[in-house]
Coordinates of C-alpha atoms in Angstrom, one line a residue:
M219 CA 120.6 76.6 110.7
F220 CA 119.0 79.9 111.9
K221 CA 122.3 81.2 113.3
L222 CA 124.1 80.1 110.1
L223 CA 121.7 82.1 108.0
I224 CA 122.3 85.2 110.2
I225 CA 126.0 84.9 109.8
L226 CA 125.5 84.5 106.0
A227 CA 123.4 87.6 105.9
I228 CA 126.0 89.6 107.7
L229 CA 128.8 88.3 105.5
L230 CA 126.7 89.2 102.4
R231 CA 126.5 92.8 103.7
L232 CA 130.2 93.0 104.4
I233 CA 130.9 91.7 100.9
L234 CA 128.6 94.2 99.2
M235 CA 129.7 97.3 101.2
P236 CA 133.1 97.9 99.5
I237 CA 132.3 96.9 95.9
S238 CA 129.5 99.2 94.7
A239 CA 128.0 102.7 95.1
H240 CA 125.6 105.2 93.6
S241 CA 126.8 108.8 93.1
D242 CA 124.4 109.9 95.9
L243 CA 126.6 108.1 98.4
F244 CA 129.4 110.5 97.4
F245 CA 127.1 113.6 97.4
I246 CA 126.0 113.0 101.0
N247 CA 129.6 112.5 102.1
M248 CA 131.6 115.0 100.1
F249 CA 129.7 118.0 101.5
P250 CA 129.7 117.0 105.2
N251 CA 133.5 116.6 104.7
L252 CA 133.5 120.4 104.4
F253 CA 132.6 120.6 108.1
I254 CA 136.0 119.0 108.8
T255 CA 138.2 120.6 106.2
Q256 CA 136.7 124.1 105.8
R257 CA 134.4 124.4 108.8
V258 CA 131.4 125.0 106.5
L259 CA 128.2 124.7 108.5
D260 CA 125.5 125.9 106.1
I261 CA 125.8 123.4 103.3
P262 CA 122.6 124.5 101.4
A263 CA 124.0 128.1 101.2
H264 CA 127.4 126.8 100.2
I265 CA 125.9 124.8 97.4
Q266 CA 123.9 127.8 96.2
D267 CA 126.9 130.1 96.3
N268 CA 129.4 127.8 94.6
F269 CA 127.5 125.5 92.2
Q270 CA 125.9 127.3 89.3
S271 CA 124.3 124.2 87.7
R272 CA 123.2 122.7 91.0
N273 CA 122.2 125.6 93.3
Y274 CA 119.9 123.6 95.5
T275 CA 119.9 120.5 97.7
Y276 CA 117.1 118.2 98.7
Y277 CA 119.1 116.6 101.6
S278 CA 118.2 118.0 105.0
P279 CA 120.6 119.7 107.4
L280 CA 120.3 116.8 109.8
T281 CA 121.6 114.4 107.0
Y282 CA 124.7 116.5 106.5
F283 CA 125.3 116.9 110.3
S284 CA 124.9 113.2 110.9
F285 CA 127.3 112.2 108.2
A286 CA 129.8 114.8 109.4
F287 CA 129.6 113.2 112.8
F288 CA 130.4 109.8 111.3
Q289 CA 133.3 111.3 109.3
T290 CA 135.0 112.6 112.5
I291 CA 135.2 108.9 113.4
Y292 CA 136.3 107.8 109.9
T293 CA 139.2 110.2 109.9
T294 CA 140.6 108.6 113.0
L295 CA 140.5 105.2 111.2
A296 CA 141.5 106.2 107.7
S297 CA 143.1 109.5 106.8
S298 CA 142.4 108.8 103.1
F299 CA 138.6 109.1 103.5
S300 CA 138.6 112.9 103.9
D301 CA 141.2 113.4 101.1
W302 CA 139.0 111.2 98.8
M303 CA 135.9 113.2 99.6
T304 CA 137.8 116.4 98.8
Q305 CA 138.8 115.0 95.4
L306 CA 135.2 114.0 94.7
Y307 CA 134.0 117.5 95.8
N308 CA 136.4 119.1 93.3
L309 CA 135.1 117.0 90.5
E310 CA 131.5 118.1 91.4
L311 CA 132.7 121.7 91.7
Y312 CA 134.1 121.6 88.1
E313 CA 130.8 120.0 86.9
F314 CA 132.3 116.6 86.1
Q315 CA 129.7 114.4 84.3
G316 CA 129.4 110.7 85.0
Q317 CA 128.1 107.9 87.1
A318 CA 129.6 106.7 90.4
G319 CA 132.1 104.5 88.5
D320 CA 133.4 107.5 86.5
F321 CA 133.9 109.5 89.7
I322 CA 135.8 106.6 91.3
K323 CA 138.0 106.1 88.2
S324 CA 138.8 109.9 88.1
T325 CA 140.2 110.0 91.6
T326 CA 143.4 108.7 93.1
N327 CA 142.8 106.7 96.2
P328 CA 144.6 103.3 96.8
H329 CA 142.1 102.6 99.6
K330 CA 138.8 103.1 97.7
A331 CA 137.4 99.8 98.8
R332 CA 138.1 100.5 102.5
D333 CA 136.6 104.0 102.2
L334 CA 133.5 102.7 100.5
F335 CA 133.1 100.3 103.4
L336 CA 133.5 103.1 105.9
A337 CA 130.9 105.2 104.1
K338 CA 128.4 102.5 104.5
T339 CA 129.3 101.5 108.0
P340 CA 126.5 103.7 109.6
Y341 CA 124.0 101.8 107.4
L342 CA 125.1 98.5 108.9
I343 CA 124.7 99.9 112.4
F344 CA 121.2 101.3 111.8
D345 CA 120.3 98.1 109.9
I346 CA 121.1 95.9 112.8
A347 CA 119.5 98.3 115.2
S348 CA 116.3 98.4 113.1
L349 CA 116.2 94.6 113.1
F350 CA 116.5 94.6 116.9
I351 CA 113.6 97.0 117.3
L352 CA 111.5 95.1 114.8
S353 CA 112.1 91.9 116.7
K354 CA 110.7 93.6 119.8
F355 CA 107.3 93.9 118.1
I356 CA 106.9 90.1 117.8
K357 CA 106.4 87.8 120.8
E358 CA 106.0 84.4 119.1
K359 CA 109.4 82.8 118.7
I360 CA 108.7 81.0 115.4
L361 CA 107.3 84.1 113.7
K362 CA 110.1 86.2 115.1
K363 CA 112.7 84.0 113.3
S364 CA 110.8 84.3 110.0
V365 CA 110.6 88.1 110.3
I366 CA 114.3 88.4 111.1
L367 CA 115.3 86.3 108.1
L368 CA 112.9 88.2 105.9
W369 CA 114.5 91.4 106.9
L370 CA 118.1 90.1 106.6
F371 CA 117.5 88.8 103.1
N372 CA 115.2 91.5 101.9
P373 CA 116.5 92.2 98.3
V374 CA 115.3 95.8 98.4
N375 CA 117.3 96.6 101.5
L376 CA 120.4 94.8 100.2
Y377 CA 120.3 96.6 96.9
A378 CA 119.4 100.1 98.0
T379 CA 121.5 100.1 101.2
Y380 CA 124.6 98.1 100.5
L381 CA 124.9 98.2 96.7
M382 CA 123.7 101.7 96.0
G383 CA 124.5 103.3 99.3
Q384 CA 121.1 105.0 99.9
F385 CA 120.7 106.1 103.5
D386 CA 116.9 105.3 103.9
I387 CA 117.8 102.8 106.5
I388 CA 118.5 105.6 108.9
P389 CA 115.0 107.2 108.9
T390 CA 113.6 103.7 108.8
F391 CA 115.2 103.0 112.1
F392 CA 113.6 106.1 113.7
I393 CA 110.2 105.2 112.2
L394 CA 110.5 101.7 113.8
I395 CA 111.6 102.9 117.2
G396 CA 109.0 105.7 117.0
F397 CA 106.2 103.2 116.6
Y398 CA 107.8 101.0 119.3
Y399 CA 107.6 103.9 121.8
L400 CA 104.1 104.8 120.7
R401 CA 102.9 101.8 122.7
T402 CA 104.0 103.4 126.0
N403 CA 104.7 107.1 125.3
S404 CA 103.0 108.8 122.4
A405 CA 105.1 112.0 122.9
I406 CA 108.4 110.2 122.6
G407 CA 107.1 108.2 119.7
L408 CA 106.0 111.4 117.8
L409 CA 109.4 113.0 118.6
L410 CA 111.2 110.0 117.0
L411 CA 109.0 110.1 114.0
G412 CA 109.8 113.8 113.7
I413 CA 113.5 112.9 113.7
A414 CA 112.8 110.4 110.8
A415 CA 111.1 113.2 108.9
S416 CA 114.2 115.4 109.5
F417 CA 116.0 112.9 107.3
K418 CA 113.3 112.1 104.8
N419 CA 110.1 114.1 104.2
Y420 CA 107.9 111.1 103.6
A421 CA 108.0 110.4 107.4
L422 CA 105.9 113.5 107.9
L423 CA 102.9 111.4 106.7
F424 CA 103.5 109.2 109.8
V425 CA 103.8 112.3 112.0
I426 CA 100.5 113.8 110.8
S427 CA 98.4 110.6 110.8
T428 CA 99.8 109.3 114.1
A429 CA 99.0 112.6 115.8
I430 CA 95.4 112.5 114.6
I431 CA 95.0 108.8 115.6
Y432 CA 96.6 109.0 119.0
G433 CA 95.0 112.3 120.1
D434 CA 91.6 111.9 121.6
T435 CA 90.9 115.6 121.4
W436 CA 91.8 118.2 118.9
L437 CA 94.0 120.0 121.5
K438 CA 95.9 116.8 122.2
R439 CA 96.2 116.2 118.4
L440 CA 97.7 119.6 118.0
K441 CA 100.1 119.0 120.9
L442 CA 101.3 115.7 119.5
L443 CA 101.6 117.2 116.0
S444 CA 103.7 120.0 117.4
I445 CA 106.0 117.5 119.2
G446 CA 106.4 115.5 116.0
L447 CA 107.2 118.6 113.9
L448 CA 109.6 120.0 116.4
P449 CA 112.8 118.2 115.2
Y450 CA 111.9 119.0 111.6
L451 CA 111.5 122.7 112.3
I452 CA 114.6 122.9 114.5
F453 CA 116.7 122.0 111.5
L454 CA 114.6 123.8 108.9
I455 CA 114.1 127.2 110.7
P456 CA 117.8 128.5 110.4
I457 CA 117.6 127.9 106.6
L458 CA 114.1 129.3 106.5
V459 CA 115.3 132.5 108.1
N460 CA 118.4 132.8 106.0
N461 CA 117.3 131.5 102.6
L462 CA 113.6 130.9 101.9
E463 CA 114.4 129.5 98.5
Q464 CA 116.6 126.7 99.9
A465 CA 114.1 125.9 102.6
L466 CA 111.5 125.5 99.9
Y467 CA 113.7 123.1 98.0
L468 CA 114.2 121.0 101.1
I469 CA 110.5 120.4 101.5
T470 CA 109.9 119.8 97.8
P471 CA 109.7 116.2 96.6
K472 CA 113.0 115.2 94.9
A473 CA 111.3 113.8 91.8
Y474 CA 109.6 117.2 91.2
L475 CA 113.0 119.0 91.4
H476 CA 114.3 116.9 88.5
Y477 CA 111.8 118.6 86.2
R478 CA 111.2 122.0 87.6
K479 CA 112.3 124.1 90.5
P480 CA 109.3 125.5 92.5
L481 CA 110.4 129.1 92.3
E482 CA 111.0 129.2 88.5

């Protein structure tokens, strides 16, 4: 029965992947596509220069680089993916208004279901990897099975990741593996938590609190904090140097930006 439920959970994911999406899924894929089609490396600057109504982005450079890497694989499997992202980009460029369904209906792509599936494939990989790491925390066999099933049929994960296409499962993976390594190597653990923060700012809370807890002196706490902040700063500094305004948007909570830009 346990194996049957695992198969059912995987099939459920495979069914959901090509049938639904939130417009955010398109946003985090159409701009990385510019790496491939136009060799655009500085996405925040590109958005500020070309989008008058949306001259900021709250997605980190690592997010765009990661999805650009995935798309180099997609294009070898389906040439329609990049063309579709270009169509969606043009709709965004000309300030098309609508939800994800409106964007989908306004483009011509006979392989939309396949390309939606491809866009969510990294989520499936990180989801399974997260489950593998989570299972390593639990030694008792009966409890391990319960935790695995709870993860696999978690409605929040299924809805956010496979229906909406939110990429929070990626920083979640780095948070889990970060805490896993904290048991044996605090420096590696903090570094992995810093990578999670490079995807989503909320992981900075784990970086700060973990550095304080695991450091037995203030010097060691500062060292661990520096290690944890290193990945975050590596991807933020180029933008910080070139465009202070965009860097500020990247570290500002998304909900706040919907009401007021911090520099207005």
